[in-house]
XYZ file of C-alpha atoms in Angstrom:
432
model
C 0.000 0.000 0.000
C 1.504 3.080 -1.073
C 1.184 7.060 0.316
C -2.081 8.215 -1.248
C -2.723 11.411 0.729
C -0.491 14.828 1.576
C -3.845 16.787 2.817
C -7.025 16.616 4.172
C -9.527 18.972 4.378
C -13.308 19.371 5.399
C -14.899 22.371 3.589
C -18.406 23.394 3.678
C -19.450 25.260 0.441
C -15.851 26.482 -0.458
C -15.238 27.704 3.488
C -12.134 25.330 4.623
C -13.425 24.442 8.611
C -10.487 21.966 9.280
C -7.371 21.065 7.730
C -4.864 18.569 8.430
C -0.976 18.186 6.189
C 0.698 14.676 7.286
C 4.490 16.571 6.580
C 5.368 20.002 6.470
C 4.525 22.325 3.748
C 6.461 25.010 2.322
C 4.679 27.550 0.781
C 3.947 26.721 -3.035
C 3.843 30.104 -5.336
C 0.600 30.551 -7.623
C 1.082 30.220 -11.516
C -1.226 32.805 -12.395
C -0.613 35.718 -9.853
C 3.529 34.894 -8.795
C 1.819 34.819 -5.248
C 2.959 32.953 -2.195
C 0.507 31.361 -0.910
C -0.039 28.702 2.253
C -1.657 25.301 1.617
C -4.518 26.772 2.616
C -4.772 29.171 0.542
C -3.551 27.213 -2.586
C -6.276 24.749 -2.286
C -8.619 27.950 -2.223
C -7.048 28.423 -5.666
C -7.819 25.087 -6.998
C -11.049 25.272 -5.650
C -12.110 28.703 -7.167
C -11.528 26.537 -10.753
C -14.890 24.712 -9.870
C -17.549 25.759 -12.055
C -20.277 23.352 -10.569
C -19.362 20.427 -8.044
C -21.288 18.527 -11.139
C -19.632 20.201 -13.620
C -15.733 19.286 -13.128
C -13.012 17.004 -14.748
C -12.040 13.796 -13.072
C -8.852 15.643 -11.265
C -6.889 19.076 -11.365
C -3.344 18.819 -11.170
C -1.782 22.147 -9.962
C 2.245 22.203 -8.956
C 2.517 18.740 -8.606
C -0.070 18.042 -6.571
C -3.475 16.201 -7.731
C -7.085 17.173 -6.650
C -9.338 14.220 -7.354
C -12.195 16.232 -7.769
C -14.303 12.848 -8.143
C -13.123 11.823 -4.818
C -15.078 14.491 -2.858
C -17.464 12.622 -0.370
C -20.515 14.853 0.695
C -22.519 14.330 4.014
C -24.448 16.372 5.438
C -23.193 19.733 3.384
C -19.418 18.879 4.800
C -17.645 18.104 2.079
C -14.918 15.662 2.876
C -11.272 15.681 0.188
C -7.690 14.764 -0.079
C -5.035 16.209 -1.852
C -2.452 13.610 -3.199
C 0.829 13.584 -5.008
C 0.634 10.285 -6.748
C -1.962 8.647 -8.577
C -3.972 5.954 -6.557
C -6.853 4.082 -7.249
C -9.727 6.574 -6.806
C -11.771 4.479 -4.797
C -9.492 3.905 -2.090
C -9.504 7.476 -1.784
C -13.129 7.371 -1.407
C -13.444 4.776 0.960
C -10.659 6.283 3.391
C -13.091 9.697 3.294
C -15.981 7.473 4.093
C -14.033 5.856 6.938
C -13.387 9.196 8.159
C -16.919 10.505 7.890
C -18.516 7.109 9.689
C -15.881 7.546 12.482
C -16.875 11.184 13.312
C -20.603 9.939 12.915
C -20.042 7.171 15.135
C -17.763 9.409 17.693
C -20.283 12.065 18.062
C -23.253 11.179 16.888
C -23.755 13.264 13.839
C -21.167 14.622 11.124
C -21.894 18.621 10.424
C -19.757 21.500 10.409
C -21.052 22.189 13.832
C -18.938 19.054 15.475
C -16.320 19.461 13.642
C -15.686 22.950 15.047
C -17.057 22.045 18.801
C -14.227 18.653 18.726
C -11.958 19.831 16.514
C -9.066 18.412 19.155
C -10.566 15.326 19.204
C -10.900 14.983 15.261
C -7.655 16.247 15.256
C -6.697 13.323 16.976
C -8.696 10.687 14.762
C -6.723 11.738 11.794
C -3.721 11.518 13.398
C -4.416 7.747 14.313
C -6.038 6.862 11.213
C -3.819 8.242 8.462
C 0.247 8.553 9.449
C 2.579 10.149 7.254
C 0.209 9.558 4.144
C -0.236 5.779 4.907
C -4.108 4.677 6.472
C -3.034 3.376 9.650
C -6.043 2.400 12.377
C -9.813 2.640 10.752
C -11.767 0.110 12.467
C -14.159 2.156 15.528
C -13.026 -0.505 18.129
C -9.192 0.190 17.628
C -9.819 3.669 17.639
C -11.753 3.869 20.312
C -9.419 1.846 22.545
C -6.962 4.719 21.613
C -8.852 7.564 22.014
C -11.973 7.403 24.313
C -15.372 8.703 22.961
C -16.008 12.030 24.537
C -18.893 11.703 27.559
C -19.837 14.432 29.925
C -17.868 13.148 32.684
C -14.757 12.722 30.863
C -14.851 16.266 29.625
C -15.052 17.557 33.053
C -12.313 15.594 34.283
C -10.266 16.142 31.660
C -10.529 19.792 31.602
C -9.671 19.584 36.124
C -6.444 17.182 35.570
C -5.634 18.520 32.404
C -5.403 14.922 31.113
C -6.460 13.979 27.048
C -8.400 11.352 25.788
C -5.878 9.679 24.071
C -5.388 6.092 25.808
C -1.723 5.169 27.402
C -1.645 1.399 25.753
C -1.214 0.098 22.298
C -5.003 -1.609 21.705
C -5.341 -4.816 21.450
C -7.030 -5.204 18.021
C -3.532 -3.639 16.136
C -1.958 -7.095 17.200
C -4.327 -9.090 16.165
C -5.311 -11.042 13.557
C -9.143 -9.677 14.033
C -8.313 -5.740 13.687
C -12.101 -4.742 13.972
C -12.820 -6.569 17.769
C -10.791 -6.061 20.856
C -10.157 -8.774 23.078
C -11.756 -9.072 26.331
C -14.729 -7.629 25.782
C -17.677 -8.857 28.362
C -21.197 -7.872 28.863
C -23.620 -8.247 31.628
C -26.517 -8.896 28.995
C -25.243 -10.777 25.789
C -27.380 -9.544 22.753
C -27.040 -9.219 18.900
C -29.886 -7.281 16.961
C -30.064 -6.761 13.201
C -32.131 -4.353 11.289
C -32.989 -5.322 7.867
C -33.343 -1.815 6.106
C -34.769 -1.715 2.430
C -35.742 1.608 0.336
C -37.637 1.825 -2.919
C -36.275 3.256 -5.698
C -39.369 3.461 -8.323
C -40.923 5.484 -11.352
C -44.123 5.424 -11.781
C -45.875 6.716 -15.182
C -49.722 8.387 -15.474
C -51.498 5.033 -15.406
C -49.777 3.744 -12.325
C -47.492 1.204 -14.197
C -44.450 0.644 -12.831
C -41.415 1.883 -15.417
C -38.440 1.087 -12.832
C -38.452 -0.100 -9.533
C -35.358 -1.680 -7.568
C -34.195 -2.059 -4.322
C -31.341 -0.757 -2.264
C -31.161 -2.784 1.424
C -28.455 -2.963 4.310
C -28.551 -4.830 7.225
C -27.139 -3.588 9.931
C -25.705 -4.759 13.675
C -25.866 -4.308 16.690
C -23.821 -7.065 18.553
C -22.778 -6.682 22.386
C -21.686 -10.283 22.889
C -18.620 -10.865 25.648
C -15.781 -12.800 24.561
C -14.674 -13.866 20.879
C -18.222 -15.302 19.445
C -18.373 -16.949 16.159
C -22.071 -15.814 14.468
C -23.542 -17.593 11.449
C -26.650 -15.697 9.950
C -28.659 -17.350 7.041
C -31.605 -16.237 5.150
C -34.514 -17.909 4.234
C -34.293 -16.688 0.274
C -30.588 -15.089 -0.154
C -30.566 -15.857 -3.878
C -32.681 -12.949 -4.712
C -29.719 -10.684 -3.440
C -27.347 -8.739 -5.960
C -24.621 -6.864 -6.087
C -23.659 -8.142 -2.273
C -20.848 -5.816 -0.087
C -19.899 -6.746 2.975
C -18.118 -5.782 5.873
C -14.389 -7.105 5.963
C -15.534 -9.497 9.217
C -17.437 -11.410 6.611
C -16.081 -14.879 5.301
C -16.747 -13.893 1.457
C -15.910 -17.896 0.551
C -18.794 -19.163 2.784
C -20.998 -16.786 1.518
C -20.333 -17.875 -2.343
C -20.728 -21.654 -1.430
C -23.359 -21.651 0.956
C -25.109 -17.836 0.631
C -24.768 -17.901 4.693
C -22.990 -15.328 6.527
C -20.480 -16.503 8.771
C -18.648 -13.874 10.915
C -16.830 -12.673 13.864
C -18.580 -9.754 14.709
C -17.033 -6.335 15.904
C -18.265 -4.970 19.142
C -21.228 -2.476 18.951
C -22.834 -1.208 15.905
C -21.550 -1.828 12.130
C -23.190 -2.060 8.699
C -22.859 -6.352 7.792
C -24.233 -5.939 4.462
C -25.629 -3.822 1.757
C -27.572 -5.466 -1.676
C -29.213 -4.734 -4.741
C -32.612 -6.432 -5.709
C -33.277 -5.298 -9.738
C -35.038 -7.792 -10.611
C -38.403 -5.236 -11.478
C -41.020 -8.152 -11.067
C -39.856 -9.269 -7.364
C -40.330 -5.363 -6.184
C -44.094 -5.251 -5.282
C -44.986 -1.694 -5.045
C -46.762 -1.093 -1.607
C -48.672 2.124 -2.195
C -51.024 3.084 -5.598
C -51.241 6.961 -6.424
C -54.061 8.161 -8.581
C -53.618 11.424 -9.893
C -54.554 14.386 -12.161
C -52.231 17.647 -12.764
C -54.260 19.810 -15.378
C -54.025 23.437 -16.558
C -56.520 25.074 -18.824
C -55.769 26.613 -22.412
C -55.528 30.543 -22.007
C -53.323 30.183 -18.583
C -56.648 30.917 -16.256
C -55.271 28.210 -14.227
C -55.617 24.771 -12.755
C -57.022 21.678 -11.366
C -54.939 19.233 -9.058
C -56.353 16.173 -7.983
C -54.289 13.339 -6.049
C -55.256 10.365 -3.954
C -53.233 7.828 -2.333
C -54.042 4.268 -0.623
C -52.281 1.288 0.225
C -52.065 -2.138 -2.433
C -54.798 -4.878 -1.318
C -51.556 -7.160 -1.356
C -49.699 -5.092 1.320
C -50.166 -6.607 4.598
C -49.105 -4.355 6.508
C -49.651 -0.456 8.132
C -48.351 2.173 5.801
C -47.074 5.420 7.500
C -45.445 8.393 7.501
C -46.471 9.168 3.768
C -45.759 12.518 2.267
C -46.548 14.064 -0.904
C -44.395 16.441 -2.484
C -44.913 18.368 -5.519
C -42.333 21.060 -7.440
C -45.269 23.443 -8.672
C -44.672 25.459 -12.259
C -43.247 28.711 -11.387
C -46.110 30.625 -13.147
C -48.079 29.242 -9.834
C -49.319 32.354 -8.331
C -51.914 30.677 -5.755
C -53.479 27.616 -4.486
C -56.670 26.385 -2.602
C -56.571 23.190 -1.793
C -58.868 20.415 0.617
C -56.980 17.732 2.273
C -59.408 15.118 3.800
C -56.481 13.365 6.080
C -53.438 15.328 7.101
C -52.045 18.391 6.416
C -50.036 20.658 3.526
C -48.058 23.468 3.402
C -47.192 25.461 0.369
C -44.300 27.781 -0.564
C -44.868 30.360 -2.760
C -41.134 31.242 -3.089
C -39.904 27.716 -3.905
C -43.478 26.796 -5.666
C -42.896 23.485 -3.448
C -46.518 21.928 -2.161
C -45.771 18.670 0.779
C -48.511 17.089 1.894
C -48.177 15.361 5.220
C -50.827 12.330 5.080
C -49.015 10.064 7.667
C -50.695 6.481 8.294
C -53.286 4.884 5.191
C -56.512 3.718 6.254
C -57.305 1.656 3.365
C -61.397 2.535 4.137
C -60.809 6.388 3.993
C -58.738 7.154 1.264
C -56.430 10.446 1.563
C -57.741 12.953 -0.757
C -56.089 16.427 -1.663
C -57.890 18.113 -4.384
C -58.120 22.112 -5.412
C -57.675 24.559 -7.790
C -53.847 26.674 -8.838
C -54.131 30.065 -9.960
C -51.568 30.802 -12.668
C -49.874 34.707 -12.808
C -51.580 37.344 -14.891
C -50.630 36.823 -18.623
C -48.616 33.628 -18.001
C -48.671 30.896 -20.614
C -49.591 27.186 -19.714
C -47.347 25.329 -18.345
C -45.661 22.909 -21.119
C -45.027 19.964 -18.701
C -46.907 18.618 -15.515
C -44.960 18.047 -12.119
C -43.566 14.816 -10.886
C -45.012 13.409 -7.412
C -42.477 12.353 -5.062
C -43.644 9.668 -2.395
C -42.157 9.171 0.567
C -43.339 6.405 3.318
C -42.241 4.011 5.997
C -43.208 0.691 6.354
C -42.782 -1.128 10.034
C -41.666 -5.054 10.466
C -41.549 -5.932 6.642
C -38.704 -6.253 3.970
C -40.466 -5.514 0.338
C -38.000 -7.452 -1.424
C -39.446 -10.740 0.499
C -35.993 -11.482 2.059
C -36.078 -12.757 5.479
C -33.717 -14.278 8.566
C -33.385 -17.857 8.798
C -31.534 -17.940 12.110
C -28.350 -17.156 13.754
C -26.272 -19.535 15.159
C -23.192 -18.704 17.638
C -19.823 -20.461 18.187
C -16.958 -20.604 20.409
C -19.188 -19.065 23.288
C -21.185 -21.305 25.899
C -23.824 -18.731 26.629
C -27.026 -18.242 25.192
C -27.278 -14.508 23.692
C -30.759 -12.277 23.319
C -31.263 -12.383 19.517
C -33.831 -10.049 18.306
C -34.348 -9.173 13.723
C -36.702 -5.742 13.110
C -37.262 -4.958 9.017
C -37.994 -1.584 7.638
C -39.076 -0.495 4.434
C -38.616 3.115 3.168
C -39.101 4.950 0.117
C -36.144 6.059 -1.361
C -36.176 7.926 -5.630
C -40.272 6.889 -5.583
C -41.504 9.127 -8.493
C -44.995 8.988 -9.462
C -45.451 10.939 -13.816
C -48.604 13.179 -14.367
């Protein structure tokens, strides 16, 4: 594994929050204005060339350094790059910026620009551990953690009265061994291992409610407090439906491919196992029908919109949290709308309409129908809006996959096992 990285930075919009050079720097002179500038303030320069984050070539190479402007990960408007001075494979870049992202995530909770700047000591410190001198070093959350403590309330106060750190005085015991994502020793009171089964619904749907692409995007993920060094098999009851399978690197990849079971040592706390692809469009039953009617009269007067939603007869189970939203024409000078279930708010500035249904009865149908005023003199509109769906669906997996059982190993104690399944909507487009 080579040196892939020089710099890091975290930028929000093109502000730089946090910045972090594994070597010194000496200060690099700017092409176009015979400036000297700091690192900072030459990645300002390369940055300034963006046009559009959408809108950019695959990298920018400016003295001797490379940008891979493909490589910027986003999450939660933080934008997370490296600047490197060799080519690498782009998507180890990617992943280490992920890794980087999750760990802040998992440290405190959420990743903004806000914790960045309220820990920046302790995110400091991550980087420190996780990339040295250019080379990733430590990126599994239990190593870390066993080298730098997760910041509680307590530990802050105490730590700002001794004047101690965070940073832990003994080499962790996952860096020496041959299972780098548990430590050793690890024992629990209560022995449990819970797995959420998370799908979302990627779907178009066209004016007479047939489906034109639906797939589904799923990830199970852990939560396994188990003492000792536990051996877990999981199997499904119908894994061959699953494609394009990624795992997490605990995963035995071989026993997977023979057998389609997962057999794993687990880390300690929570981790993503798996994420999968289901394409196939005639195993992704729709749970919701939309019936719908977007019209505007010749002469620009104005408007009718008419939309009503309601579960599938084939869908089992509750539907909730269901919202409507609707990009309105700009011409759109007013609305009055009736909602018979829920609630909708409208704004003219952004011409965006969301109605808030929340749970489907299927004997009372949500109904939101009304009239749109177009401005004085406007033509009609040449193209209706899309409806975009979004819902939740409690204790059910809509690709049909379900947990066999999970077996443990190398422990004699019986753990708490517990599977919940959750389907979401994810791109679910409905065409007027």
């Amino acid at each position: 594994m080579g040196k892939v990285k020089g710099s890091k930075y975290f930028l929000n919009a093109l502000y730089v929050c946090i910045e972090r050079h594994t070597r010194a720097h000496t200060h690099t002179s700017s092409t176009a204005t015979g400036l000297t500038l700091t690192p900072h303030q030459h990645l300002q320069v390369i940055l300034l060339d963006f046009i559009s984050l959408f809108k950019k070539p695959p990298y920018i190479q400016n003295q001797c350094k490379y940008l891979l402007t493909q490589d910027i990960v986003l999450r939660d408007k933080l934008f997370f790059l490296s600047v490197i001075q060799t080519e690498v494979p782009p998507l180890f870049v990617i992943e280490f910026l992920h890794r980087v992202a999750e760990m802040i995530q998992d440290y405190f909770g959420e990743c903004s620009e806000t914790v960045v700047k309220d820990n920046m000591v302790m995110v400091y410190e991550l980087l420190e551990e996780m990339l040295d001198n250019g080379f990733p070093l430590a990126t599994e959350s239990n190593v870390l953690k066993e080298m730098i403590r997760p910041p509680t309330i307590l530990r802050s106060v105490v730590n700002t009265l001794t004047g101690t750190s965070n940073v832990g005085d003994t080499l962790p015991t996952g860096q020496l061994s041959t299972i780098p994502w548990r430590r050793a020793g690890v024992k629990y009171t209560n022995n449990e291992a819970y797995f959420d089964v998370v799908e979302e619904i990627d779907a178009i749907l066209d004016q007479s409610g047939t489906t034109v692409l639906a797939e589904i995007q799923g990830v199970v993920e852990a939560c396994v407090k188990l003492s000792g060094m536990p051996d877990l098999t999981l199997s499904f009851m119908n894994p061959r439906l699953l494609d394009d399978v990624s795992f997490h690197p605990c995963v035995r990849y071989k026993r997977w491919e023979s057998e389609r079971v997962l057999s794993f040592i687990p880390p300690d706390g929570n981790f993503t196992l798996m994420t999968y692809h289901v394409n196939a469009q005639n195993l992704v039953d729709i749970p919701v029908y939309v019936k719908q009617s977007i019209s505007f009269f010749e002469g620009g007067s104005g408007g009718r919109l008419d939309v009503t939603v309601g579960p599938k007869q084939t869908m089992r189970k509750t539907v909730e949290g269901v919202m409507v939203t609707v990009h309105l024409p700009k011409t759109i000078l007013s609305i009055n709308l009736t909602a018979t279930q829920g609630s909708y708010t409208y704004d003219n500035g952004t011409k965006l309409l969301v109605w808030d249904i929340g749970k489907l009865n299927p004997q009372k149908l949500p109904n939101l129908r009304g009239s749109l005023s177009l401005q004085a003199g406007a033509p009609k509109p040449e193209e209706n809006p899309s409806l975009n769906i979004d819902l939740k669906i409690q204790q059910l997996a809509i690709s049909g996959l379900k947990v066999n059982r999970l077996d443990m190993f190398g422990e004699k104690y019986k753990p708490f096992k517990g599977v919940k399944y959750i389907t979401k909507a994810g791109k679910f487009q409905v065409r007027t």
